[in-house]
Tab-separated table of C-alpha atoms in Angstrom:
chain	number	residue	atom	x	y	z
A	1	MET	CA	-28.559	-31.443	90.821
A	2	TYR	CA	-25.966	-30.766	93.610
A	3	ILE	CA	-23.321	-32.607	91.630
A	4	THR	CA	-24.008	-30.633	88.514
A	5	ARG	CA	-23.785	-27.324	90.394
A	6	GLN	CA	-20.529	-28.391	91.982
A	7	CYS	CA	-18.995	-29.347	88.679
A	8	MET	CA	-20.023	-26.064	87.139
A	9	PHE	CA	-18.523	-24.206	90.065
A	10	THR	CA	-15.227	-26.140	89.836
A	11	CYS	CA	-14.975	-25.489	86.061
A	12	MET	CA	-15.573	-21.747	86.590
A	13	ARG	CA	-12.816	-21.664	89.205
A	14	GLY	CA	-10.477	-23.558	86.930
A	15	HIS	CA	-11.200	-21.256	84.091
A	16	LYS	CA	-10.529	-18.127	86.164
A	17	LYS	CA	-7.273	-19.645	87.587
A	18	LEU	CA	-6.080	-20.636	84.212
A	19	TYR	CA	-6.804	-17.102	82.818
A	20	ARG	CA	-4.932	-15.502	85.795
A	21	LEU	CA	-1.859	-17.737	85.269
A	22	TYR	CA	-1.767	-16.962	81.585
A	23	THR	CA	-2.075	-13.300	82.282
A	24	GLU	CA	0.718	-13.220	84.833
A	25	GLU	CA	3.094	-15.230	82.727
A	26	LYS	CA	2.160	-13.304	79.579
A	27	LEU	CA	1.263	-16.471	77.753
A	28	GLY	CA	-1.576	-15.017	75.704
A	29	VAL	CA	-1.829	-16.619	72.201
A	30	ARG	CA	-1.014	-14.095	69.526
A	31	ARG	CA	-3.326	-13.747	66.628
A	32	ARG	CA	-1.976	-15.066	63.340
A	33	ARG	CA	-1.634	-12.319	60.794
A	34	GLY	CA	-1.869	-12.784	57.112
A	35	ARG	CA	1.161	-13.350	54.942
A	36	LYS	CA	2.835	-10.233	53.705
A	37	ARG	CA	2.582	-9.844	49.958
A	38	ALA	CA	5.032	-8.190	47.632
A	39	ARG	CA	3.626	-4.886	46.308
A	40	GLY	CA	5.389	-4.913	43.064
A	41	SER	CA	5.843	-1.834	40.862
A	42	ARG	CA	3.493	1.095	41.365
A	43	THR	CA	3.959	2.449	37.858
A	44	PRO	CA	1.139	1.956	35.384
A	45	MET	CA	1.266	-1.268	33.454
A	46	PRO	CA	2.440	-0.610	29.819
A	47	VAL	CA	0.478	-1.585	26.820
A	48	ALA	CA	2.111	-4.495	24.871
A	49	LEU	CA	2.415	-2.664	21.502
A	50	ARG	CA	5.684	-4.345	20.458
A	51	PRO	CA	7.624	-7.500	21.361
A	52	GLY	CA	9.550	-7.279	24.615
A	53	VAL	CA	7.374	-4.676	26.371
A	54	ARG	CA	5.405	-7.034	28.592
A	55	TRP	CA	5.897	-10.633	29.538
A	56	SER	CA	3.300	-12.836	31.409
A	57	LEU	CA	4.166	-15.691	33.779
A	58	ASP	CA	2.032	-18.415	35.320
A	59	PHE	CA	2.264	-21.952	36.551
A	60	VAL	CA	0.231	-24.973	35.217
A	61	SER	CA	0.227	-28.367	36.938
A	62	ASP	CA	-0.549	-31.958	35.866
A	63	THR	CA	0.257	-35.483	36.783
A	64	PHE	CA	2.219	-38.382	35.370
A	65	GLY	CA	2.944	-41.943	36.373
A	66	ALA	CA	1.175	-43.006	39.717
A	67	SER	CA	-0.551	-39.688	40.114
A	68	ARG	CA	2.775	-37.853	40.765
A	69	LYS	CA	2.346	-34.182	40.152
A	70	PHE	CA	4.621	-31.942	38.145
A	71	ARG	CA	4.507	-28.178	37.256
A	72	MET	CA	5.055	-26.177	34.180
A	73	LEU	CA	6.384	-22.637	34.030
A	74	ALA	CA	4.849	-20.688	31.131
A	75	VAL	CA	6.345	-17.332	29.973
A	76	ASN	CA	4.578	-15.476	27.047
A	77	ASP	CA	5.156	-12.285	25.236
A	78	ASP	CA	1.798	-10.460	25.344
A	79	CYS	CA	2.307	-8.496	22.148
A	80	CYS	CA	2.866	-11.397	19.659
A	81	ARG	CA	1.389	-14.151	21.899
A	82	GLU	CA	4.592	-16.087	21.524
A	83	ASN	CA	5.409	-18.669	24.149
A	84	LEU	CA	8.999	-17.983	25.229
A	85	CYS	CA	9.362	-20.752	27.810
A	86	LEU	CA	7.380	-23.918	28.737
A	87	MET	CA	9.512	-25.642	31.302
A	88	ALA	CA	8.374	-28.715	33.297
A	89	ASP	CA	9.721	-30.151	36.519
A	90	THR	CA	8.563	-31.722	39.660
A	91	SER	CA	9.545	-28.693	41.717
A	92	ILE	CA	10.109	-25.128	40.564
A	93	SER	CA	11.445	-22.629	43.072
A	94	GLY	CA	11.832	-18.854	42.822
A	95	ALA	CA	15.503	-19.223	42.181
A	96	ARG	CA	14.779	-21.572	39.316
A	97	VAL	CA	12.336	-19.111	37.810
A	98	ALA	CA	15.107	-16.393	38.084
A	99	ARG	CA	17.524	-18.667	36.158
A	100	GLU	CA	15.035	-19.250	33.443
A	101	LEU	CA	14.391	-15.485	33.146
A	102	ASP	CA	18.136	-14.918	32.823
A	103	ALA	CA	18.274	-17.367	29.922
A	104	LEU	CA	15.308	-15.692	28.173
A	105	VAL	CA	16.823	-12.261	28.572
A	106	ARG	CA	19.972	-13.421	26.799
A	107	VAL	CA	17.862	-14.582	23.854
A	108	TYR	CA	14.998	-12.148	23.588
A	109	GLY	CA	16.367	-9.137	25.507
A	110	LYS	CA	15.081	-7.561	28.751
A	111	PRO	CA	11.326	-6.914	28.970
A	112	ALA	CA	9.968	-3.604	30.166
A	113	CYS	CA	7.694	-5.277	32.659
A	114	ILE	CA	6.523	-8.740	33.795
A	115	VAL	CA	3.025	-9.616	35.031
A	116	SER	CA	2.193	-12.518	37.369
A	117	ASP	CA	0.053	-13.530	40.286
A	118	ASN	CA	1.005	-13.460	43.962
A	119	GLY	CA	2.265	-16.968	44.164
A	120	THR	CA	5.046	-17.823	46.587
A	121	GLU	CA	7.565	-18.387	43.785
A	122	PHE	CA	6.835	-14.981	42.232
A	123	THR	CA	7.059	-13.107	45.516
A	124	SER	CA	10.187	-14.933	46.763
A	125	ARG	CA	13.414	-13.094	47.590
A	126	ALA	CA	15.091	-14.532	44.524
A	127	ILE	CA	12.517	-12.938	42.164
A	128	LEU	CA	12.409	-9.595	44.040
A	129	LYS	CA	16.224	-9.514	43.836
A	130	TRP	CA	16.198	-10.470	40.066
A	131	ALA	CA	13.657	-7.692	39.314
A	132	GLY	CA	15.734	-5.162	41.232
A	133	ASP	CA	19.074	-6.111	39.697
A	134	ASN	CA	17.580	-6.064	36.189
A	135	SER	CA	15.546	-2.929	36.671
A	136	VAL	CA	12.339	-4.728	35.419
A	137	ASP	CA	8.926	-3.573	36.662
A	138	TRP	CA	7.120	-6.541	38.231
A	139	HIS	CA	3.401	-6.112	38.321
A	140	TYR	CA	1.249	-8.404	40.601
A	141	ILE	CA	-2.409	-8.856	39.764
A	142	ASP	CA	-4.981	-8.635	42.534
A	143	PRO	CA	-5.608	-11.896	44.393
A	144	GLY	CA	-8.547	-13.795	42.972
A	145	LYS	CA	-8.628	-11.899	39.658
A	146	PRO	CA	-6.931	-13.959	36.968
A	147	GLN	CA	-8.613	-11.908	34.291
A	148	GLN	CA	-6.036	-9.205	34.934
A	149	ASN	CA	-3.567	-11.500	33.403
A	150	GLY	CA	-5.734	-12.608	30.520
A	151	PHE	CA	-3.110	-13.419	27.933
A	152	ILE	CA	-1.404	-16.132	29.944
A	153	GLU	CA	-4.736	-17.458	31.151
A	154	SER	CA	-5.921	-17.892	27.603
A	155	PHE	CA	-2.642	-19.689	26.782
A	156	ASN	CA	-3.073	-21.981	29.748
A	157	GLY	CA	-6.616	-22.926	28.619
A	158	SER	CA	-5.341	-23.842	25.130
A	159	LEU	CA	-2.537	-25.810	26.721
A	160	ARG	CA	-4.926	-27.842	28.867
A	161	ASP	CA	-7.583	-28.363	26.318
A	162	GLU	CA	-5.322	-29.398	23.496
A	163	LEU	CA	-2.478	-31.214	25.282
A	164	LEU	CA	-2.887	-31.855	28.997
A	165	ASN	CA	-6.452	-33.212	28.851
A	166	GLU	CA	-5.635	-35.340	25.693
A	167	GLU	CA	-2.324	-36.974	26.578
A	168	LEU	CA	-1.023	-39.279	29.203
A	169	PHE	CA	2.482	-38.674	30.530
A	170	ASP	CA	4.573	-41.685	31.492
A	171	THR	CA	7.621	-39.916	32.786
A	172	LEU	CA	8.911	-36.303	33.152
A	173	ASP	CA	11.005	-36.778	29.995
A	174	ASP	CA	7.936	-37.856	28.059
A	175	ALA	CA	6.050	-34.734	29.325
A	176	ARG	CA	8.865	-32.495	28.355
A	177	ARG	CA	9.011	-34.016	24.740
A	178	LYS	CA	5.222	-33.634	24.220
A	179	LEU	CA	5.318	-30.058	25.591
A	180	ALA	CA	8.123	-29.134	23.228
A	181	LEU	CA	6.222	-30.507	20.173
A	182	TRP	CA	3.000	-28.735	21.207
A	183	ARG	CA	4.940	-25.455	21.880
A	184	TYR	CA	6.529	-25.655	18.361
A	185	ASP	CA	3.113	-26.050	16.822
A	186	TYR	CA	1.708	-23.187	18.842
A	187	ASN	CA	4.471	-20.727	17.883
A	188	ASN	CA	5.332	-21.695	14.306
A	189	VAL	CA	2.444	-23.634	12.680
A	190	ARG	CA	-0.938	-22.639	13.958
A	191	PRO	CA	-2.220	-19.125	12.760
A	192	HIS	CA	-3.968	-16.953	15.418
A	193	SER	CA	-7.003	-14.886	14.543
A	194	SER	CA	-5.932	-12.208	17.002
A	195	LEU	CA	-2.699	-11.758	15.008
A	196	GLY	CA	-4.327	-11.404	11.605
A	197	ASN	CA	-4.109	-15.157	10.943
A	198	GLN	CA	-0.327	-15.128	11.570
A	199	THR	CA	1.652	-17.433	13.811
A	200	PRO	CA	3.274	-15.785	16.868
A	201	ALA	CA	6.716	-16.296	15.220
A	202	GLU	CA	5.606	-14.552	12.012
A	203	ALA	CA	3.962	-11.788	14.035
A	204	ARG	CA	7.260	-11.231	15.950
A	205	CYS	CA	9.209	-10.922	12.694
A	206	THR	CA	6.699	-8.598	11.154
A	207	LEU	CA	6.750	-6.336	14.167
A	208	GLU	CA	10.531	-6.345	14.562
A	209	LYS	CA	10.857	-5.298	10.907
A	210	PHE	CA	9.117	-2.023	11.727
A	211	GLU	CA	9.994	-1.571	15.354
A	212	GLY	CA	13.364	-3.218	15.665
A	213	SER	CA	14.323	-5.976	18.118
A	214	ALA	CA	15.381	-5.385	21.637
A	215	HIS	CA	18.845	-3.868	21.874
A	216	ASP	CA	20.168	-6.604	24.154
A	217	ALA	CA	18.668	-9.530	22.375
A	218	LEU	CA	20.716	-12.222	20.530
A	219	ALA	CA	18.214	-12.317	17.581
A	220	GLN	CA	18.947	-9.040	15.774
A	221	ASN	CA	17.821	-7.640	12.518
A	222	GLU	CA	20.138	-7.520	9.622
A	223	THR	CA	21.300	-3.955	9.711
A	224	THR	CA	24.517	-2.310	8.891
A	225	ASP	CA	25.476	-1.793	12.547
A	226	TYR	CA	24.901	-5.456	13.369
A	227	LYS	CA	28.523	-6.150	14.238
A	228	ILE	CA	28.735	-3.109	16.443
A	229	GLN	CA	25.555	-4.171	18.423
A	230	THR	CA	26.796	-7.691	18.943
A	231	ARG	CA	29.937	-6.540	20.566
A	232	LYS	CA	27.814	-5.180	23.420
A	233	LEU	CA	26.317	-8.536	24.203
A	234	SER	CA	27.369	-10.240	27.482
A	235	LEU	CA	26.898	-13.952	27.196
C-alpha cells in the first residue's frame, strides 16, 4: 500500500512539473482547426433553361490492373444533359481541371456558372484563379449533400451501372477507349425520357435553333453574320 501511494505521489509531482515547464516555455499544443473552404459565389444559382447556363463537375474513381486506382473528371451541361468531358487519368490536379475547362470553353463557350462539391481540386488556387479570370460564378454544394448537384450524380450512377461495374480495364488507354465509346453512345445514340426521348446532342441542337449558341463557342449556327462572329474567336 505504501508503494502504491508513493508512486501516485511521484506521478502527481511529475505531472505538475511538466505542466509548469510547458507553461513557462509556452509549449502548449494548439488545437487543430478545420480546413478553410472556398465560399464560392453568393449569387443565386441560375436555372439551366438553355445550353451553357450551368455546368456540373464531379469525380468518379475506379481501378485497373493490379488494383491501381484512376480517376475520371465528368463535366455535364445541366440543360441538355450532354456530357462535355469524360477525362481519365491516374492523378488529376486543380491545374489539370482548369486546362480542361479552357479547352471546353473554346468549343462550347463560357458557362454562366459551374456547380461542384468542396473537393480539394475544386477549391484549389488554380480553380479559384480560373473562375476569377473568366468571370464564371462557381457554386459549391453543402458538404454531405450530393443531391444539390443531382444532374451530375445521376450521370455518375449511369456511368457506374452501365460501364464501370460491367467492364474490366487492363490499362489506362483501355479505360479511355471504353469511356469514349460509352460517352458517344450516351450523347448521340440513347434517347433520354427527360429530354422528350431525344439524345443530348439532339436536345442541344433543338434548343440552339431557338435560343442561339453561346457567342464565344466554336460551334455556331448558320446565320448571315457567321463570318463576323468567327472573327472574334480567340483560339
